[in-house]
Coordinates of C-alpha atoms and ligand atoms in Angstrom, one line a residue:
X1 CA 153.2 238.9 242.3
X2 CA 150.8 236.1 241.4
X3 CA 148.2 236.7 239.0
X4 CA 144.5 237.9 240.0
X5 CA 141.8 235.5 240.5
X6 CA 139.0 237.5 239.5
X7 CA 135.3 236.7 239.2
X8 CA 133.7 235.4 235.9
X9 CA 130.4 237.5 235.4
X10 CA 128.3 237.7 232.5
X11 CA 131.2 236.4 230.3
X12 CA 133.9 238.8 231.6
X13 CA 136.8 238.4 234.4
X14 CA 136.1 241.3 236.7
X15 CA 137.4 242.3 240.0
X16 CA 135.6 242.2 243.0
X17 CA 133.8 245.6 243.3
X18 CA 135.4 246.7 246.6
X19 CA 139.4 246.4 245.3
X20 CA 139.7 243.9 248.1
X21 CA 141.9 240.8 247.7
X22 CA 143.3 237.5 249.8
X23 CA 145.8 235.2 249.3
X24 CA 146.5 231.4 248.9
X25 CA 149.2 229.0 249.3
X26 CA 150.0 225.8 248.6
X27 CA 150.1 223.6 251.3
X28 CA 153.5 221.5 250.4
X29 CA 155.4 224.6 249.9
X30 CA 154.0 227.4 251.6
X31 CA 154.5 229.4 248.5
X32 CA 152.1 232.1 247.1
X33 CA 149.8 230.2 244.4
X34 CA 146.9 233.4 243.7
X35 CA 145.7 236.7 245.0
X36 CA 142.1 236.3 244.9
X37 CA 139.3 238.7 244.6
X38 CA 137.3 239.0 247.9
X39 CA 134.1 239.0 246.7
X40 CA 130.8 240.4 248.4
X41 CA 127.4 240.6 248.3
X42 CA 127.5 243.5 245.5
X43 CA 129.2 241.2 243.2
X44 CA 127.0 238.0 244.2
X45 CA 124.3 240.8 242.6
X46 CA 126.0 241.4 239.6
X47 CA 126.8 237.8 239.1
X48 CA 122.6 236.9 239.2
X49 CA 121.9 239.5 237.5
X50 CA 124.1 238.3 234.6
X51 CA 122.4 235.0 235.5
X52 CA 119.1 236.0 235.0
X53 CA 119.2 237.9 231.9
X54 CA 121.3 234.8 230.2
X55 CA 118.5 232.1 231.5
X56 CA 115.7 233.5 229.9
X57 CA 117.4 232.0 226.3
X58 CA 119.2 229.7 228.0
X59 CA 115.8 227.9 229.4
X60 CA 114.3 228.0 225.4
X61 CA 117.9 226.3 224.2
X62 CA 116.6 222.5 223.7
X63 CA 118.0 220.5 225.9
X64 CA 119.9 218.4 223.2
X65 CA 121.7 221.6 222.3
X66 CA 122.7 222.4 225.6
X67 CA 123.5 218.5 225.7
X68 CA 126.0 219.2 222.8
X69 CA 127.7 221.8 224.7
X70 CA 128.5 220.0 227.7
X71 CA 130.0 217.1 225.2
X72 CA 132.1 220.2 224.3
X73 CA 132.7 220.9 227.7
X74 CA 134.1 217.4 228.2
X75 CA 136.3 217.6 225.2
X76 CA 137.6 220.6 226.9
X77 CA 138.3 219.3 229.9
X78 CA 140.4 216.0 228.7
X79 CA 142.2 218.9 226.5
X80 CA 143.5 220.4 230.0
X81 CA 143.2 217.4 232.1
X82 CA 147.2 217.8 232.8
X83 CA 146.9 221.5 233.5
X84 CA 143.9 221.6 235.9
X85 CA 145.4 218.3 238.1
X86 CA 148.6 220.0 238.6
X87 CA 147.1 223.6 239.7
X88 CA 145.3 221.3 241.4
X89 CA 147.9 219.5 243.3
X90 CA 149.8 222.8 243.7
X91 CA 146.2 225.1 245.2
X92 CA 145.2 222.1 247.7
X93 CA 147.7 219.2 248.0
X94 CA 146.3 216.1 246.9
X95 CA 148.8 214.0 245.0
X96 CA 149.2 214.2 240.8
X97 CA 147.5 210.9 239.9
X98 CA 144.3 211.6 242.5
X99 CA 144.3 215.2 240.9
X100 CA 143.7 213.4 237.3
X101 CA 141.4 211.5 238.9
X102 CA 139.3 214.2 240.0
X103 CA 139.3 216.0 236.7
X104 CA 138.2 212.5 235.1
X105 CA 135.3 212.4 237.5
X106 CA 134.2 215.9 235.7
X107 CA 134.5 214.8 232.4
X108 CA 132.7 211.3 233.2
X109 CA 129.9 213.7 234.5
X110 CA 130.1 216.0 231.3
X111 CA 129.6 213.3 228.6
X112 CA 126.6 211.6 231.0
X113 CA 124.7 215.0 231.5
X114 CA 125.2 215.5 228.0
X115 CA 123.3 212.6 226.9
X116 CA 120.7 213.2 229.4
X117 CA 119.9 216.2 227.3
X118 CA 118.8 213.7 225.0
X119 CA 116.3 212.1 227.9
X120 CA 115.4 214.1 231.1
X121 CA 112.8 212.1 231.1
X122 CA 109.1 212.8 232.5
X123 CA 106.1 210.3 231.9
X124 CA 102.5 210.1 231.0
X125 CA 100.1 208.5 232.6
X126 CA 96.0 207.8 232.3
X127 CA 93.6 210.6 233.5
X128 CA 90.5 210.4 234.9
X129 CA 88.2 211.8 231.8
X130 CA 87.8 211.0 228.6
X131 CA 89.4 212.8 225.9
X132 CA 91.7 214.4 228.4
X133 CA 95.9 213.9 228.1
X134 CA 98.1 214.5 231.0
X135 CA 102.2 214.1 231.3
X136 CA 104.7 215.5 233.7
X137 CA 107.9 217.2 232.6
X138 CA 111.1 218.7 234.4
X139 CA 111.1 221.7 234.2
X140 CA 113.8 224.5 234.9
X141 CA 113.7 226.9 237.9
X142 CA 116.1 229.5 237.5
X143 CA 119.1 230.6 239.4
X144 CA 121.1 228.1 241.5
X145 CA 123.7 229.2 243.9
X146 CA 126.4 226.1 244.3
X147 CA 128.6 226.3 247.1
X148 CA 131.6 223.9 246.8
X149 CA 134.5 222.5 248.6
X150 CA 138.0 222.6 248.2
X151 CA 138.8 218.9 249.1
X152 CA 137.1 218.0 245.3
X153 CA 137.2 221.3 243.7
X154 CA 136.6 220.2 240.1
X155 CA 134.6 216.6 240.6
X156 CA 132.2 218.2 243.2
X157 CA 131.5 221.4 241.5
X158 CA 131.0 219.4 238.4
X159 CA 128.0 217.0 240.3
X160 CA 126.0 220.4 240.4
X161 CA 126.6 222.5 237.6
X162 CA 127.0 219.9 234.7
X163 CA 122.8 218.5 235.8
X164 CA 121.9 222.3 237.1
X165 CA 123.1 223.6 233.3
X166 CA 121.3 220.0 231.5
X167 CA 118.3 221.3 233.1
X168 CA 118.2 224.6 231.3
X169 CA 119.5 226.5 234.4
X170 CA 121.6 229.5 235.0
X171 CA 124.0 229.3 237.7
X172 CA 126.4 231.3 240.4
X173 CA 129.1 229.1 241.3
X174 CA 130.9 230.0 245.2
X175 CA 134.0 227.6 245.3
X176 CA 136.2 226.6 248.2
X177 CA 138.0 229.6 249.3
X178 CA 141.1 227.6 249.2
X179 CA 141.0 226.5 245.1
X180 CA 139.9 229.4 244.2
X181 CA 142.5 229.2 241.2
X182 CA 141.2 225.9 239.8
X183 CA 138.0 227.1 240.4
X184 CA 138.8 229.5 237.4
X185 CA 140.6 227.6 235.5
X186 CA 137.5 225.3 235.4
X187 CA 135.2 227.7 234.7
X188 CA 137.4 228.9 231.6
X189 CA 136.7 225.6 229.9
X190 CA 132.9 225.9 230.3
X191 CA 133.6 229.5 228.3
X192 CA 135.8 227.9 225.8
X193 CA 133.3 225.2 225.1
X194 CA 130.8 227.8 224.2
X195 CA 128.6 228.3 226.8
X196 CA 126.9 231.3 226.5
X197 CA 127.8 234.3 228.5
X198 CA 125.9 234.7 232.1
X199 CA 125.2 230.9 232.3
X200 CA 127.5 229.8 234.8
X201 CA 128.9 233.0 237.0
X202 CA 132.0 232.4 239.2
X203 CA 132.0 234.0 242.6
X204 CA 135.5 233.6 244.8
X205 CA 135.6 234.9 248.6
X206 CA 135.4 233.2 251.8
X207 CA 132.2 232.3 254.2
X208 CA 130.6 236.1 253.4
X209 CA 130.5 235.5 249.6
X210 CA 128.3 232.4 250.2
X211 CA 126.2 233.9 253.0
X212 CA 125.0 236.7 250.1
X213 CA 124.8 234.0 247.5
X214 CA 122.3 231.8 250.2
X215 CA 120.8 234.8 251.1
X216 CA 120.1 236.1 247.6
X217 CA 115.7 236.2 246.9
X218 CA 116.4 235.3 243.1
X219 CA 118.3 232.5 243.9
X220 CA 115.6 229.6 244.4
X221 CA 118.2 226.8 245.0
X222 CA 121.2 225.7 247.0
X223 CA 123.0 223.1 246.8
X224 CA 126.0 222.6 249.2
X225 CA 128.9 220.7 249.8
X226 CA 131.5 221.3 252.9
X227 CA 131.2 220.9 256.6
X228 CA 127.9 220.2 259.1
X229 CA 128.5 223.3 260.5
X230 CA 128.2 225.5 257.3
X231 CA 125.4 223.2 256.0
X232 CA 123.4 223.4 258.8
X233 CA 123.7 227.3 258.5
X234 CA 122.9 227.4 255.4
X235 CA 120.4 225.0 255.7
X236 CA 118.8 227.2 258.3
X237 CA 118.9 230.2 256.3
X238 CA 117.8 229.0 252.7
X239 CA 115.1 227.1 254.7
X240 CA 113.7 230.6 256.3
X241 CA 113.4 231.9 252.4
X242 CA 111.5 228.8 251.6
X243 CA 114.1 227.7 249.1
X244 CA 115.1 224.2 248.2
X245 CA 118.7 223.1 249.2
X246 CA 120.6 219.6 248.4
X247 CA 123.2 219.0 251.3
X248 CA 126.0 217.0 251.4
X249 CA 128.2 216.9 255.0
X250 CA 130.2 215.0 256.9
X251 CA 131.3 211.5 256.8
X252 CA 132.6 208.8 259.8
X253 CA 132.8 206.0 257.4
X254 CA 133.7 202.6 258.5
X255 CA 135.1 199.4 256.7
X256 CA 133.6 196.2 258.4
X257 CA 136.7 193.3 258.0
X258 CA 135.3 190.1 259.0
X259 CA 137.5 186.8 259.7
X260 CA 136.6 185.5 256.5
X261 CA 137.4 188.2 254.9
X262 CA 140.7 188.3 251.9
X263 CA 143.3 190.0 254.2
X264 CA 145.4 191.2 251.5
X265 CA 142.4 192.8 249.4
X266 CA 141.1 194.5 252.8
X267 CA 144.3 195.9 253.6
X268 CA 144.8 197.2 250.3
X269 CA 141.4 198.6 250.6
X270 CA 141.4 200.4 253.7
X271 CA 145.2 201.6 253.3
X272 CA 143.8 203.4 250.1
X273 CA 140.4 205.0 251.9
X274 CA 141.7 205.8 254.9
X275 CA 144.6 207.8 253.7
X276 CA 144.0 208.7 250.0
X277 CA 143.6 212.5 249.5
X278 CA 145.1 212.4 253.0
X279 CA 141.7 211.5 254.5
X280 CA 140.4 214.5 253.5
X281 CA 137.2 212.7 251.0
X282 CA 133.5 212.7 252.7
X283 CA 134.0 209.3 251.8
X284 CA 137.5 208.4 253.8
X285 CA 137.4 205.7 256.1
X286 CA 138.0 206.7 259.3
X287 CA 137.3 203.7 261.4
X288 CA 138.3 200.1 260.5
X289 CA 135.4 197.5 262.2
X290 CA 137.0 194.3 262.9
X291 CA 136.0 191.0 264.1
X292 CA 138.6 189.7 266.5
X293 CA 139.6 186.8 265.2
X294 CA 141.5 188.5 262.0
X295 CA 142.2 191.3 263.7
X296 CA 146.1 190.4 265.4
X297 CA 147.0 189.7 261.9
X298 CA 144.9 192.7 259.7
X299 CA 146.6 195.0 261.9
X300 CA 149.9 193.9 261.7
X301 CA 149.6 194.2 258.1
X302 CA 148.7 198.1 258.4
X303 CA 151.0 198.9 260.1
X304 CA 153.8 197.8 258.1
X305 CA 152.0 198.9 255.3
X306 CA 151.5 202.4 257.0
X307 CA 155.0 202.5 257.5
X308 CA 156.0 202.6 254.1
X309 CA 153.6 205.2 252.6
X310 CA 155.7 208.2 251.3
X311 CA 154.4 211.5 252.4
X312 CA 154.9 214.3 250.2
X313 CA 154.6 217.3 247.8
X314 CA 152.1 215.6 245.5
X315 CA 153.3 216.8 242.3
X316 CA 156.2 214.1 242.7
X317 CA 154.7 211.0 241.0
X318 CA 156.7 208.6 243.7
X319 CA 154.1 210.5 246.9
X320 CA 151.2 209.0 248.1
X321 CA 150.1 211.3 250.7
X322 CA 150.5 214.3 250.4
X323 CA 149.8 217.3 253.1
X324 CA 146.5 218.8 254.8
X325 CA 145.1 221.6 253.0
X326 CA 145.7 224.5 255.3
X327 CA 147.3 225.0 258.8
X328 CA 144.2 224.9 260.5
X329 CA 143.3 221.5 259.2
X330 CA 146.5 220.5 260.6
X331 CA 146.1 222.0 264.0
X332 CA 142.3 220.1 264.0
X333 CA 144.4 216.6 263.1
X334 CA 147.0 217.4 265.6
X335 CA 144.2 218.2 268.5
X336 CA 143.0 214.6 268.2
X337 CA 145.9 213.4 268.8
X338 CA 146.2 214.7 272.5
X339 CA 142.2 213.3 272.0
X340 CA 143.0 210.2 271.7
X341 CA 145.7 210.3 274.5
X342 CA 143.0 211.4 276.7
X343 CA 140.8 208.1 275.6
X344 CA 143.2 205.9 276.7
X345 CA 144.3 205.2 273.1
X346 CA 147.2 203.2 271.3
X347 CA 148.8 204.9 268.7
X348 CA 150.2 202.3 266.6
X349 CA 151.6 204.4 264.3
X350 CA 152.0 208.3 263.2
X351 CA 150.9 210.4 265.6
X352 CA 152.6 213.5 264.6
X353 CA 153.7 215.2 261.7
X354 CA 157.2 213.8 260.1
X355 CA 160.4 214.9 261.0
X356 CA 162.0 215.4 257.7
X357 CA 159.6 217.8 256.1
X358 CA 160.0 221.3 257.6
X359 CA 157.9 223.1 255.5
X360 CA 154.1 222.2 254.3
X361 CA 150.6 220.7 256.5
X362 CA 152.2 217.2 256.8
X363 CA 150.7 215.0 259.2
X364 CA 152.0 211.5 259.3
X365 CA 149.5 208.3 258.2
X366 CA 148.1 207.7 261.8
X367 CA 146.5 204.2 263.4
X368 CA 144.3 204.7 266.5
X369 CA 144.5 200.9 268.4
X370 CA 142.3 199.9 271.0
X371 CA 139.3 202.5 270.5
X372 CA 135.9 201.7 271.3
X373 CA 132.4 202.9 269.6
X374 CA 131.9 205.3 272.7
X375 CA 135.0 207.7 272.5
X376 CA 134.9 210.9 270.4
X377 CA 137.8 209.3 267.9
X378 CA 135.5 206.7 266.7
X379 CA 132.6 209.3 266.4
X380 CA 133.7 212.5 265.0
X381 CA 134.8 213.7 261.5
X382 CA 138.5 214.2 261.9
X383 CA 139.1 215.0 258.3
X384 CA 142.7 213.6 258.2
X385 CA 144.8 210.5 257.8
X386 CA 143.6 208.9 261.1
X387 CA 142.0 206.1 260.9
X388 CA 140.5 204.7 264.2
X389 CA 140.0 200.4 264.6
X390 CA 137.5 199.0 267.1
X391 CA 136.9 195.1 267.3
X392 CA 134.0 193.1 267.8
X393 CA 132.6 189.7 268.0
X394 CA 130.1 189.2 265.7
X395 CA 128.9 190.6 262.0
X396 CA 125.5 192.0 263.7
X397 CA 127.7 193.9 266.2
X398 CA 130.1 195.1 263.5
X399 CA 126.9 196.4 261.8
X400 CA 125.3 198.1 264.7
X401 CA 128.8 199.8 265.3
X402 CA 128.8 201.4 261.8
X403 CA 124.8 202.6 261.7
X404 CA 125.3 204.1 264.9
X405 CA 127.3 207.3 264.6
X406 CA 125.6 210.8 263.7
X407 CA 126.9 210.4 260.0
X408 CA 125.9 208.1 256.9
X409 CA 127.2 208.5 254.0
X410 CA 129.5 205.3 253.1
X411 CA 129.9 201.8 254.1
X412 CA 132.1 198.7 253.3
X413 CA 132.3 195.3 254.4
X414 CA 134.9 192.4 253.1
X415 CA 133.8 188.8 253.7
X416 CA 133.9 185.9 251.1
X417 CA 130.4 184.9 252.2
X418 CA 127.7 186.0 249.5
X419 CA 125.0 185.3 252.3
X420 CA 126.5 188.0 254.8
X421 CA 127.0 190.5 251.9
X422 CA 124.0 190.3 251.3
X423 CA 122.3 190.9 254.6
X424 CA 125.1 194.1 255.1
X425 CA 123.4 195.3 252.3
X426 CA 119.9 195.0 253.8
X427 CA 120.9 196.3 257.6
X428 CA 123.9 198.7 256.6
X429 CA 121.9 202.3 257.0
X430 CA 124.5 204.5 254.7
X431 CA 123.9 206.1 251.5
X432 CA 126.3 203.9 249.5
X433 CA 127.9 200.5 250.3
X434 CA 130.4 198.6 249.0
X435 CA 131.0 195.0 249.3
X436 CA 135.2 194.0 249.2
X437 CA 135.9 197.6 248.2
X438 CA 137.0 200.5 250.2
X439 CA 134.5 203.4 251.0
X440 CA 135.9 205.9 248.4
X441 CA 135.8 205.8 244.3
X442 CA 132.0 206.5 243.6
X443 CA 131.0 206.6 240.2
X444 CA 129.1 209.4 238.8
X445 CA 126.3 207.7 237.3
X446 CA 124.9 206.3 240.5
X447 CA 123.1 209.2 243.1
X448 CA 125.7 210.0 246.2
X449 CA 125.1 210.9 249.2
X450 CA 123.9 210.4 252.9
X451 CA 121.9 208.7 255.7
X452 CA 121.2 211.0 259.0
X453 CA 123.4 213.9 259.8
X454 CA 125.6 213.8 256.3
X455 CA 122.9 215.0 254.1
X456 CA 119.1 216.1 254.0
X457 CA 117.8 213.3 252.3
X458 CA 118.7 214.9 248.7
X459 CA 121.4 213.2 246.7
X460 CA 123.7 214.4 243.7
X461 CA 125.0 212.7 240.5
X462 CA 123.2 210.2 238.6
X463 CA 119.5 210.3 237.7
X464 CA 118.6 211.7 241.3
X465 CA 121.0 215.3 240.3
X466 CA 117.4 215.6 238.2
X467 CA 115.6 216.0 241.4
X468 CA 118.0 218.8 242.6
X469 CA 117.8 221.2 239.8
X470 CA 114.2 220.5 238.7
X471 CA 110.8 221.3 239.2
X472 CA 107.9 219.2 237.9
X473 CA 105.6 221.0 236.3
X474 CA 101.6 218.4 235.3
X475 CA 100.2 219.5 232.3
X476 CA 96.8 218.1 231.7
X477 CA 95.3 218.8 228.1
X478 CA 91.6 218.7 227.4
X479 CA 90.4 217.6 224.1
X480 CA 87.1 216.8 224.6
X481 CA 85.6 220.1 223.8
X482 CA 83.1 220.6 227.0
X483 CA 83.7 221.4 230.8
X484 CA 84.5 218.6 232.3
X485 CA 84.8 218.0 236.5
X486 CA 87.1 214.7 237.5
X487 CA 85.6 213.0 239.9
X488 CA 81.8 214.5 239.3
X489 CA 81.1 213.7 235.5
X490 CA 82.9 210.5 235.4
X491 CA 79.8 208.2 235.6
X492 CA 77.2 210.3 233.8
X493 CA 79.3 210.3 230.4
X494 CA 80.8 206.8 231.0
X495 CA 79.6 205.6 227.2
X496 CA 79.8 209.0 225.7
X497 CA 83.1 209.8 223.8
Ligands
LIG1 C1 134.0 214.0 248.5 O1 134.8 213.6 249.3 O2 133.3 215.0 248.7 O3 133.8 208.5 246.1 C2 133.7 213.3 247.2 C3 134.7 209.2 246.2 C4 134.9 210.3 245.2 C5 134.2 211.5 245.5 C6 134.4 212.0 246.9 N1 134.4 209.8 243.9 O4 135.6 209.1 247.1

């Protein structure tokens, strides 16, 4: 029998209240990785109250100390680098060396957060009387409630709680229901660093767990990553209790190849995007934008490429895609195939999930030909290795193409001409863009996030994860030693001091 994932409450690993457990698996094997407490709304309680009674020093701790402990938290978390990527790898199925990669992406975050204890910077500015100083400051708010996926379960989760703890917050922590072992083993390295006890709480269930968390009055923020339909919910819910909520969704990112373009470097590019973490990053690339001219020849090199990928179980170092996360993504991949039929599509490659693997989600590396803006493949979020390629004439149509689907999070165009890079930078209406780079690999230190129906105008990581888990608070200080009314008493003691 695999061992318990329990909840981390107030510094202790404890059951979930009701007894009640569920199971996961990893998705190459099928094999048992954890039993997992099913956590409910009784233990989201428990976990803010721990919360609350650990931010009331936690709030006082100067933020260069708390700073110091999230260098320790890094330290940690290059100490286990190996062990979290291959629980990783074995709780969700992306392949060893994207694993590490995800880990790194948490410690890049630790050591930056931990030098922003050193800044979180407010400002000054002039006031309006004499004798009179005012500044604004950042200033804590309380308990956050994070809900995180499993398709980044240690980068995403560490966009929110590494800038939520920097800015003197206590947290609850809902991860992916499927890395819920991860999950733990993540928030070990937080205790072994030395945070105190009741800072971060760990919460592990399914959708219910992070209804009671959204739902909670002490929590005062939100901040989600997952699907559009959960945001939106959650959204809707956190929005009715008046509290703030950061939202990151969906993606239908495209990579613009004009017939100037490097061939090799944007078939490189888009081989890597489209079907790295088996398509399953908000950031994937799930349509290719061509212009026609290169197109016969760009496609020709994709496919063979295609070809050649080896699918896998990820913890082999030779795999480079490895399978979905659970059977129901699969069965989502597979129903867009018989989609794409319907649209009058080619499949120029894939299609189906590979004959020689009879256990595990594999779904073969698949090339949509011939698809056109209108059809639902180039407009939905299949959340797979599918990657969908629509041609045009010109750079302004490839442009239009890409701004106009319900999702905006990243963009990517390869030319050789610095003139058209730079107007795709002006007209391309996504959160992030790249220019002769594929639409994944964002670096913590810059804000992520999304345009229309992939975010709510909020953004994570860099100096913009300030604005998520901060409050400004003005202070203005009067020193002049009498009542004095901006706007009224200006003039009359203009010449006084
Ligand atoms: C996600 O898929 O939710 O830019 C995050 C990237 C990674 C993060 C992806 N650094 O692809």
């Amino acid at each position: 029998m695999a061992e318990l994932v329990k909840n981390y409450i107030g510094g202790e690993w404890v059951a979930a209240r009701s007894g009640e457990t569920f199971d996961t698996f990893n998705p190459a094997t099928e094999e048992l990785i954890a039993s997992v407490a099913k956590s409910g709304a009784a233990d989201v309680d428990a976990a803010v109250k721990a919360a609350q009674a650990a931010y009331k020093k936690w709030r006082l701790t100067p933020a260069p100390r708390r700073g110091e402990i999230l260098f320790r938290v890094a330290q940690a978390l290059q100490d286990r680098k190996e062990e979290l990527a291959r629980l990783m790898t074995q709780e969700m199925g992306k392949v060893i060396t994207e694993a590490r990669g995800d880990v790194q992406e948490a410690i890049d975050m630790a050591f930056y957060m931990g030098g922003e204890g050193r800044r979180l910077l407010g400002y000054t500015a002039p006031v309006e009387m004499p004798n009179k100083f005012g500044m604004a400051l950042r200033d804590s708010v309380g308990i956050v409630g994070l809900v995180t996926p499993w398709n980044f379960p240690v980068a995403v989760p560490s966009w929110k709680i590494l800038p939520a703890l920097i800015c003197g917050n206590a947290i609850v922590w809902k991860p992916g229901e499927d890395t819920p072992a991860v999950s733990a083993m993540f928030a070990q390295a937080f205790a072994d660093a030395g945070l105190p006890e009741g800072v971060l709480n760990l919460v592990v269930g399914a959708g219910e767990t992070g209804a009671a968390l959204v739902e909670h009055p002490a929590v005062r923020i939100i901040s989600f990553t997952g699907s559009t339909n959960t945001g939106l919910n959650v959204y809707t819910k956190a929005a009715a209790l008046g509290k703030k909520v950061t939202l990151e969704m969906g993606g239908k990112n495209a990579i613009i190849v004009l017939d100037d373009a490097n061939l090799e470097l944007a078939a490189e590019a888009i081989l890597w995007s489209a079907f790295g973490t088996t398509g399953q990053r908000c950031t994937a690339t799930s349509r290719l934008i061509v212009q026609r001219g290169i197109k016969p020849k760009l496609v020709e090199a994709l496919v063979e490429r295609t070809r050649k990928l080896t699918v896998g179980y990820g913890l082999d170092e030779s795999v480079q895609v490895g399978p979905l996360v659970n059977r129901k993504a699969l069965d989502k991949v597979q129903s867009y195939m018989d989609v794409a039929k319907g649209e009058g599509v080619n499949i120029l490659i894939g299609g189906s999930r590979p004959k020689d693997l009879d256990r595990g989600h594999f779904f073969l590396p698949t090339l949509f030909g011939d698809v056109t803006p209108d059809m639902r493949v180039a407009r939905e979020e299949i959340f797979g290795p599918v990657l969908s390629i629509i041609e045009v004439e010109t750079m302004e149509e490839a442009v239009e193409v890409n701004n106009d689907v319900a999702y905006g999070l990243s963009s990517s165009i390869f030319t050789e001409n610095v003139n058209t890079a730079f107007r795709a930078i002006r007209d391309l209406t996504t959160g992030i863009v790249y220019i002769n780079h594929g639409t994944t690999g964002a670096e913590i230190q810059f804000p992520f996030g999304g345009t229309r129906g992939t975010g709510n105008g909020m953004r994570e990581a860099g100096q913009s994860a300030l604005d998520s888990f901060t409050e400004w608070k003005s202070v203005y200080v009067d020193y002049s030693g009498r009542l004095q009314r901006a706007q009224i008493d200006t003039d009359a003691i203009l010449g006084e001091n």
